[in-house]
Coordinates of C-alpha atoms and ligand atoms in Angstrom, one line a residue:
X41 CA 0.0 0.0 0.0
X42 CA 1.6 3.3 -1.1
X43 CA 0.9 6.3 1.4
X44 CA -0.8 9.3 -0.1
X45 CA 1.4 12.5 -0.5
X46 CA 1.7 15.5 1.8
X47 CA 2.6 18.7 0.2
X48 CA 4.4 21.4 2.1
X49 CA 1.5 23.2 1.6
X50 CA -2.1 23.4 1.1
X51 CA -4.4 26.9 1.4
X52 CA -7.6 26.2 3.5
X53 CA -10.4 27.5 1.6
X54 CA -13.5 26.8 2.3
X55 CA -17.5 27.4 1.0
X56 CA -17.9 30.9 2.7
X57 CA -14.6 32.3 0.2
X58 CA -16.0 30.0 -2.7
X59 CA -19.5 32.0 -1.7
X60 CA -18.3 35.4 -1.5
X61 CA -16.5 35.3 -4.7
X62 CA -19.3 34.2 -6.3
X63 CA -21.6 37.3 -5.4
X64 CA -18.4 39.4 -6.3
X65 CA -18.1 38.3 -9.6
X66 CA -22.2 37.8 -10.1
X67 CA -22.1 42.0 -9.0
X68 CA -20.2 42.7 -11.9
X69 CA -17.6 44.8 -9.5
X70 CA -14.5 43.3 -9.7
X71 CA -12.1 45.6 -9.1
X72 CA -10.9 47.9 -5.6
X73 CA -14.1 48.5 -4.2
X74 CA -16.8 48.2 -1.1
X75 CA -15.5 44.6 -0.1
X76 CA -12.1 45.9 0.0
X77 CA -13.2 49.0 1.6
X78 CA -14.4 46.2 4.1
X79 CA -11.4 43.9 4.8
X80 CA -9.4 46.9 5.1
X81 CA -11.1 47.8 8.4
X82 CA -11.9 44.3 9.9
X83 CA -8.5 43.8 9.0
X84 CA -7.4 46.8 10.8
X85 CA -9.8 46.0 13.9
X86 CA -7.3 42.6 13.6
X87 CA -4.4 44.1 14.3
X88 CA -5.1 46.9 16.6
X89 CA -4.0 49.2 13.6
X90 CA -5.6 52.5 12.8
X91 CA -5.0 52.6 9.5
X92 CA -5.0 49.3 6.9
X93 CA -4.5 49.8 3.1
X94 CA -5.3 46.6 0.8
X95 CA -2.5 46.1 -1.5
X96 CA -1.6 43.9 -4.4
X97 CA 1.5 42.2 -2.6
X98 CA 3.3 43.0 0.7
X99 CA 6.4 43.6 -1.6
X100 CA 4.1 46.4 -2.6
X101 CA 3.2 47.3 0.6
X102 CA 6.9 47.7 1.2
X103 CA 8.0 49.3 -1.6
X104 CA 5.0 52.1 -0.5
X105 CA 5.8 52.6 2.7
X106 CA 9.3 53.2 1.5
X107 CA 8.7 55.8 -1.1
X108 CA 6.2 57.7 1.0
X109 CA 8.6 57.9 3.8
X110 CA 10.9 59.8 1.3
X111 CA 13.8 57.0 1.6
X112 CA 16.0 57.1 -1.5
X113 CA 19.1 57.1 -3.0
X114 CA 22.3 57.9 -0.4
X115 CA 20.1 56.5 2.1
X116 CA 20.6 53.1 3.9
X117 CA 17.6 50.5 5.3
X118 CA 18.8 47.6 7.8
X119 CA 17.2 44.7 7.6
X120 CA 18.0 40.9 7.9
X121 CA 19.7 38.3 5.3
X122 CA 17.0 35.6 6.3
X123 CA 14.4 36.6 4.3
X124 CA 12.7 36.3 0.9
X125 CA 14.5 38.4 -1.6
X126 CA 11.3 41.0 -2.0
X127 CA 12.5 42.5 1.4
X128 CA 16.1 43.6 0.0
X129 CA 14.6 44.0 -3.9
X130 CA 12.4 47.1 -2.5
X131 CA 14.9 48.6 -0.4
X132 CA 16.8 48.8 -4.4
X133 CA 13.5 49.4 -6.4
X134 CA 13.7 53.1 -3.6
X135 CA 17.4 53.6 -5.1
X136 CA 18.4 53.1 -1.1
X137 CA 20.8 50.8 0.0
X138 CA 20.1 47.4 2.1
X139 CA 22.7 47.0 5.3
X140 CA 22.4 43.4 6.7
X141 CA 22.5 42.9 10.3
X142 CA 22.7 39.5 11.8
X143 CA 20.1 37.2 12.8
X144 CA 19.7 36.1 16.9
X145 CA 18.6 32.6 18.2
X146 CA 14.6 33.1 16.7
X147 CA 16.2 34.0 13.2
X148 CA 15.1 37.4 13.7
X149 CA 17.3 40.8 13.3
X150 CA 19.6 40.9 16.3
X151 CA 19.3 44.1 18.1
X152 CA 23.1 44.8 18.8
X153 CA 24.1 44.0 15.2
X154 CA 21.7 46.2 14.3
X155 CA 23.3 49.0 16.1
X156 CA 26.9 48.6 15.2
X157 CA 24.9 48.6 11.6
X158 CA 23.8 52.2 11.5
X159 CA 25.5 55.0 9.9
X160 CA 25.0 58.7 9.2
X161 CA 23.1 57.4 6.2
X162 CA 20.9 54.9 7.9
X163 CA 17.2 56.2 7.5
X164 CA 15.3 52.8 8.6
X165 CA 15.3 49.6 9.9
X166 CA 13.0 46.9 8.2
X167 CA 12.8 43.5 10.7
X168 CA 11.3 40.6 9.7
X169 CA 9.2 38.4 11.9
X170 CA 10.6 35.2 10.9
X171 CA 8.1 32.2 10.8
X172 CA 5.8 34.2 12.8
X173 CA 8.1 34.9 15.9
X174 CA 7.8 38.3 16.6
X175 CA 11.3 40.5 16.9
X176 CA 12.6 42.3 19.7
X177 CA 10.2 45.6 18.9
X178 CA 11.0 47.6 22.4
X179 CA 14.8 46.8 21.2
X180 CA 14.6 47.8 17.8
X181 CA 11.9 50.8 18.7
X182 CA 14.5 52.4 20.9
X183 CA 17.5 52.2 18.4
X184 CA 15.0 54.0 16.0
X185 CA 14.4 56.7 18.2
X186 CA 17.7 57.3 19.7
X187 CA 19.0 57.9 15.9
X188 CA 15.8 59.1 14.5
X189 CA 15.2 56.4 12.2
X190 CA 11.9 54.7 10.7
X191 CA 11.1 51.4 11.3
X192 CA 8.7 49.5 8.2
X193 CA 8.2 45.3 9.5
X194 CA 7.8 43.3 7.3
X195 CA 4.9 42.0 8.7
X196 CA 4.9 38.6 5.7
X197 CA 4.8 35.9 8.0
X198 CA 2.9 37.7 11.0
X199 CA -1.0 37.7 10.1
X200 CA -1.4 36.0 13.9
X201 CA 1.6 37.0 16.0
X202 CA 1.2 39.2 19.3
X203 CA 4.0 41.2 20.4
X204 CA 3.4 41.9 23.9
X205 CA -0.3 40.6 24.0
X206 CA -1.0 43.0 20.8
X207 CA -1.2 41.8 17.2
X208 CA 1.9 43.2 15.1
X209 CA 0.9 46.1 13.5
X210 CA -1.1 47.8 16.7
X211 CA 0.9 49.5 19.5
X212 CA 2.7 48.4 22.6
X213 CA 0.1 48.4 25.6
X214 CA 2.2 50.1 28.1
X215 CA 4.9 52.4 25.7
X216 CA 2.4 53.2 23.1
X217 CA 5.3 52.9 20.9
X218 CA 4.4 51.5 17.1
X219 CA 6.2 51.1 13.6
X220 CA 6.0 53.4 10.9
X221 CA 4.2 51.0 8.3
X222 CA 3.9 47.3 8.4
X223 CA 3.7 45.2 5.7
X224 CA 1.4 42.1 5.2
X225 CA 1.6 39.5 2.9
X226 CA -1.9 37.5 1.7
X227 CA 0.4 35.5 -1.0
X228 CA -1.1 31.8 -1.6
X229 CA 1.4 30.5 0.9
X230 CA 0.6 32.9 3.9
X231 CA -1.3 31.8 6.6
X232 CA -4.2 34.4 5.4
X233 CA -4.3 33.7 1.7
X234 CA -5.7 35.7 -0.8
X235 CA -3.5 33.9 -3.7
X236 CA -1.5 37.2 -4.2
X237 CA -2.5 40.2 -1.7
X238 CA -1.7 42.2 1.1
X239 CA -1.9 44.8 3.3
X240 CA 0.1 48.0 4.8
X241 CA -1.0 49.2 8.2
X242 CA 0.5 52.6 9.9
X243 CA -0.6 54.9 12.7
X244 CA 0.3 57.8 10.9
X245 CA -3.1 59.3 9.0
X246 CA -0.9 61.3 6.9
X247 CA 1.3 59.0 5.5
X248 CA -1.6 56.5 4.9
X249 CA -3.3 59.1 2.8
X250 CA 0.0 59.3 0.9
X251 CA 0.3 55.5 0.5
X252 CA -3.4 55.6 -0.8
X253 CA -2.7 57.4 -3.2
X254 CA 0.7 56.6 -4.6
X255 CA -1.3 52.7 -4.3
X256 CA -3.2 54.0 -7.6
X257 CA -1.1 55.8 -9.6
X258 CA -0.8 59.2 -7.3
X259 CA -4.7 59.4 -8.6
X260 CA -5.7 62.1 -5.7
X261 CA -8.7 61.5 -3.9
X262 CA -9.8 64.8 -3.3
X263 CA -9.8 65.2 -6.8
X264 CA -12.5 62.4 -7.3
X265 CA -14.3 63.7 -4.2
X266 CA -14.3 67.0 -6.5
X267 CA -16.7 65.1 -8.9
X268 CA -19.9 66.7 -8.2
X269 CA -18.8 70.0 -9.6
X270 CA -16.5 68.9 -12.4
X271 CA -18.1 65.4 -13.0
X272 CA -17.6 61.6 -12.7
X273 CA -15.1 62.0 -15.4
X274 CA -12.7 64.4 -13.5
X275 CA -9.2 63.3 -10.9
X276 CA -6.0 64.9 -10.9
X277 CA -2.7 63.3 -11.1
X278 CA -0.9 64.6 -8.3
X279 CA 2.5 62.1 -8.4
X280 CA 3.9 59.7 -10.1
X281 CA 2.3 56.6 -8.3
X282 CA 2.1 52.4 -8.9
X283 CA -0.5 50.5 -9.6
X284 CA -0.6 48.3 -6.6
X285 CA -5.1 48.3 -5.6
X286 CA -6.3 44.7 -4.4
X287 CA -9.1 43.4 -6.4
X288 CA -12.6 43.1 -4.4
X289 CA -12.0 39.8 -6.0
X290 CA -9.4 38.8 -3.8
X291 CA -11.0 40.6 -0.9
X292 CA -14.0 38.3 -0.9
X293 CA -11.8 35.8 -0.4
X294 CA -9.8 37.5 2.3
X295 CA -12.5 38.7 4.4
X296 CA -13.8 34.9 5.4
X297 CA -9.6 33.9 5.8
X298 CA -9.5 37.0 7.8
X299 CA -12.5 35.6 10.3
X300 CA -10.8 31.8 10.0
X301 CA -7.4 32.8 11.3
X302 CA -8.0 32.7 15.3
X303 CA -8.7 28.9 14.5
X304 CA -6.3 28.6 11.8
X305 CA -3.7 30.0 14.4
X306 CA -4.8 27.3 17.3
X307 CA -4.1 24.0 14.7
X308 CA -1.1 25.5 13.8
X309 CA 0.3 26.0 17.1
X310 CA -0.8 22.6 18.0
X311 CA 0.9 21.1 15.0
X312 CA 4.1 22.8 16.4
X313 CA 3.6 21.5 19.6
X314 CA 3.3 18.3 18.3
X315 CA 6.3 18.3 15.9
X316 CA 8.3 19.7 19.1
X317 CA 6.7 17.1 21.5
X318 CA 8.0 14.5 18.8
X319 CA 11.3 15.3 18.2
X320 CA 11.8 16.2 21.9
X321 CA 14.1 13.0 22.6
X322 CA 16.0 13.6 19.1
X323 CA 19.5 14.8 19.5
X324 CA 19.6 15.8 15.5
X325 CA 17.5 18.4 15.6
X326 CA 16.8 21.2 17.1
X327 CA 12.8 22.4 17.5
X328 CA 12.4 26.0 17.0
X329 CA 11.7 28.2 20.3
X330 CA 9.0 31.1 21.2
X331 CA 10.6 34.6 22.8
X332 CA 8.8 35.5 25.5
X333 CA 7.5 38.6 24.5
X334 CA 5.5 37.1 21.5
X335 CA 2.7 34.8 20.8
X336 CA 4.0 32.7 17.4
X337 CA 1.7 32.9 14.5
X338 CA 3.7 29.5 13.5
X339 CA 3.6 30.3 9.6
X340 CA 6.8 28.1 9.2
X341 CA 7.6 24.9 11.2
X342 CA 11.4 25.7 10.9
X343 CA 13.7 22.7 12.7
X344 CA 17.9 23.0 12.8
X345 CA 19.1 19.9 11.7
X346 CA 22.9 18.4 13.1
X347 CA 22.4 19.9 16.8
X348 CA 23.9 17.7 19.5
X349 CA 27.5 18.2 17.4
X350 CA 26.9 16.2 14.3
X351 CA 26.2 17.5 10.9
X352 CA 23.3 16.4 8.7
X353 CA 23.2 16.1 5.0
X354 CA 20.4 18.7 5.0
X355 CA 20.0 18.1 0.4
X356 CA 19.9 14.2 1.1
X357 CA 17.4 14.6 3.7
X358 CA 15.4 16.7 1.6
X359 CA 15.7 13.8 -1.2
X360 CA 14.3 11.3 1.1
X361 CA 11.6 12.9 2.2
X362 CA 10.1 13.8 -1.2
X363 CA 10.8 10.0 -2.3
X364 CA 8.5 9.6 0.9
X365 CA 6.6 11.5 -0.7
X366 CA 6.8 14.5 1.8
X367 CA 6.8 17.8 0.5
X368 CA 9.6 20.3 2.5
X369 CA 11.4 23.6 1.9
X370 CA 14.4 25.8 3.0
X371 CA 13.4 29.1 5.0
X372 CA 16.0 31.1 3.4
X373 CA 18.4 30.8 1.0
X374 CA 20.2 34.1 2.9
X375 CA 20.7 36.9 0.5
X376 CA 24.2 36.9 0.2
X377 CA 23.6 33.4 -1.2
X378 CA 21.9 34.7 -4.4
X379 CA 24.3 35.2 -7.5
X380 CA 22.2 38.8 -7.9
X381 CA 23.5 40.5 -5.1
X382 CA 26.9 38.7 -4.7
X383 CA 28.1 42.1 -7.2
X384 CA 27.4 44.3 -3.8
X385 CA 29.6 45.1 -1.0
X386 CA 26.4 45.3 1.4
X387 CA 26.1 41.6 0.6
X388 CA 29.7 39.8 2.2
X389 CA 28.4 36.9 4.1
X390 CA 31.0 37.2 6.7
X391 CA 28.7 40.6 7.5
X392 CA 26.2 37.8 8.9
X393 CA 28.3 34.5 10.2
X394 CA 24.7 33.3 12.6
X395 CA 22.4 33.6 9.7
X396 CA 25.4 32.1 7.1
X397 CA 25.7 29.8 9.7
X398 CA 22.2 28.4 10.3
X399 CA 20.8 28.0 6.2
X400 CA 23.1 24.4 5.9
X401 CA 21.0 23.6 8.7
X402 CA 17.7 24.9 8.5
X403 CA 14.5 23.2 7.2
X404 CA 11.0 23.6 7.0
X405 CA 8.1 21.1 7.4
X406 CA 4.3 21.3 6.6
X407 CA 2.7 23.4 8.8
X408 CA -0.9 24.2 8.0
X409 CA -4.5 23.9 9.6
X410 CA -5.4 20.6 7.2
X411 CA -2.9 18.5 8.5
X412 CA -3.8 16.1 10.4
X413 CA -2.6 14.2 13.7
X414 CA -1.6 11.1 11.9
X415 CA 0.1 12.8 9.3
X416 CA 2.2 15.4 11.6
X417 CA 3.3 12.0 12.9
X418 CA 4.5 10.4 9.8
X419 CA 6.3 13.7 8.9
X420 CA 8.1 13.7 12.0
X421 CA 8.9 9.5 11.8
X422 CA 10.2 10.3 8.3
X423 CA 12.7 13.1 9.3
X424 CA 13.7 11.3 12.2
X425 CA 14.7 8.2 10.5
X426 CA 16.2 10.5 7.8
X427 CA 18.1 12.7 9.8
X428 CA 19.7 9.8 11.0
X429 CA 20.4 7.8 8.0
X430 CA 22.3 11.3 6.5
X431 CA 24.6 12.2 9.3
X432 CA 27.9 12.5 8.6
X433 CA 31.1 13.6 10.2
X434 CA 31.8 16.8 8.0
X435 CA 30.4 19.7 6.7
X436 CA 29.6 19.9 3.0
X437 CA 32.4 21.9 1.4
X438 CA 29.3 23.7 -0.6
X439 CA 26.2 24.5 0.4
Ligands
PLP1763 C1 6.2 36.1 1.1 C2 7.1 37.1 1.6 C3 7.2 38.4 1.1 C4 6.5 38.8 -0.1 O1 5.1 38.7 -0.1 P1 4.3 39.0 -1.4 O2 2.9 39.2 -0.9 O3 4.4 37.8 -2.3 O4 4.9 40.2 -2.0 C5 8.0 39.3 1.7 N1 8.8 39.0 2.8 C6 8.8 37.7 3.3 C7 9.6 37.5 4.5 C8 8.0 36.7 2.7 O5 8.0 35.5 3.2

């Protein structure tokens, strides 16, 4: 009897999206509209944020909040080498220059690294809550306001984490202290999936306004409030914007993910706690940990393979669990890894030994709310017995 395959993973969508989208598309208003108008303020009640524009990506959400903050060229943006590339591409697409601090235990930016990091030219720090562990905000707020800095999360793997006891994206309970602009992603993968989407919260009316408006091609909104004397027909250009509006389309689907993800979170977290619970005797690998100060949205179930003083063939184990018919992945390939950036100085490796360190070892499991006991089981009986038939005594001499 051949087992069925698990793929890394699977989007949970259910009748009330499948509904929605239906009614959408029977309305014959497809486009940016009232259903967006509405998960942009269920989505902000969420999070705690006032503000929530609905985006086309969270690359785009970043790439906004980085051109309406002014941040250009001569300027530089630290930010972490453990990420997906679209954190580092937008920081370029502003002309700005990435810095790469180092990562701590959580794979998140390391506070001190951060701060031997900034420069006269440093303008803003962009931390990424890896896996859905929240970074050290106090830490990173207070190095943004000692040197006057902005601070833009990229918020991709967060939909779900608390910092403090408060979603990411509201403010701390007792400082009152908050990011600039925080960037979510609604990409098929996310934990709140849209199939491509996202959203950019900020506590700053202003410079939501802006982002508003730069989101559709710096069309103003005061012109089109202007209609009724000049006519449907008339809006002013007022900048040179993108074209980055979320479909009420996707919307539809987003606002039943949005009301899903409390109980989303909860099978997630007990997934984790299984895996952990199961690889708890395991000297080979190494379960991923919780800071204290945050409540993890588990997006990624992201173990450290060759702990205990061995090293693990992380490719062969990779192997062996597809011909098991187990789908996996790798949770980054850091960015100094990737041929594109290997032309910059920003981008020397030995800038970030922890995170350099930790991608030969890293690996990521299926982690979504579908899965079920019996399969988190099998997953973890298949690394186990893999891990163990690829250890080996030396490092790869290439990753
Ligand atoms: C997925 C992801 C993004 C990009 O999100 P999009 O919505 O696809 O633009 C950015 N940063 C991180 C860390 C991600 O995992």
């Amino acid at each position: 009897m051949s087992l069925s395959s698990i793929p890394f993973h699977l989007a949970e969508i259910g009748e009330e999206e499948i509904q929605e989208v239906t009614q959408t598309l029977r309305s014959g208003w497809l486009t940016t509209g009232a259903r967006t108008a509405q998960f942009e303020r269920e989505f902000a009640e969420y999070t705690g944020a006032p503000n929530a524009l609905a985006v086309n990506s969270c690359t785009a959400g970043l790439h906004l909040a980085l051109h309406a903050l002014g941040i250009g060229p001569g300027d530089e943006v630290i930010t972490t080498p453990l990420t997906f590339c679209a954190t580092v591409n937008t920081i370029l697409h502003v002309g700005a220059q990435p810095v790469l601090a180092d990562v701590d235990e959580f794979g998140n930016l390391d506070v001190e690294t951060v701060r031997a990091r900034i420069t006269k030219r440093t303008r803003a720090i962009m931390p990424v809550h890896f896996a859905g562990a929240a970074c050290d905000m106090r830490g990173i707020w207070e190095l943004a306001r000692e040197h006057g800095l902005y601070v833009i999360e990229d918020a991709a793997h967060a939909t779900g984490t608390h910092y403090l006891g408060q979603h990411v994206g509201g403010a701390d309970p007792q400082t009152g202290m908050h990011s600039d602009a925080v960037a979510f992603s609604f990409y098929a993968t996310k934990s709140l999936a849209t199939g491509e989407g996202g959203m950019v919260t900020s506590h700053d009316r202003a410079l939501h306004d802006r982002m508003r408006v730069l989101c559709l091609h710096g069309i103003s909104r005061d012109a089109w409030n202007r209609y009724t004397e000049k006519g449907k027909w008339f809006y002013e250009v007022i900048e040179c914007g993108y074209k980055y509006n979320l479909s009420d389309v996707q919307s539809s689907i987003g606002i039943h993910q949005l009301r899903k993800q409390e109980r989303f979170r909860q099978r997630r977290a007990e997934i984790a706690a299984r895996y952990t619970e199961l690889f708890a005797s395991v000297d080979e690998i190494e379960t991923p940990g919780t800071p204290d100060y945050s409540r993890h949205a588990w997006h990624l179930y992201v173990v450290r393979l060759g702990a205990g003083g061995g090293t693990v063939d992380r490719a062969a184990v990779i192997d062996t669990m597809r011909d098991e018919g187990i789908g996996t992945s790798v949770h980054f390939i850091p960015v100094p890894t990737h041929p594109y950036y290997q032309r910059f100085a920003w981008s020397d490796p030995t800038l970030v030994p922890r995170a350099m360190g930790l991608y030969p070892r890293i690996l990521s499991l299926p982690i979504y709310p579908s899965l079920t006991d019996d399969q988190v089981t099998r997953i973890a009986n298949t690394v186990i017995s893999a891990v163990r038939s690829h250890r080996r005594q030396l490092v790869a001499a290439t990753v």
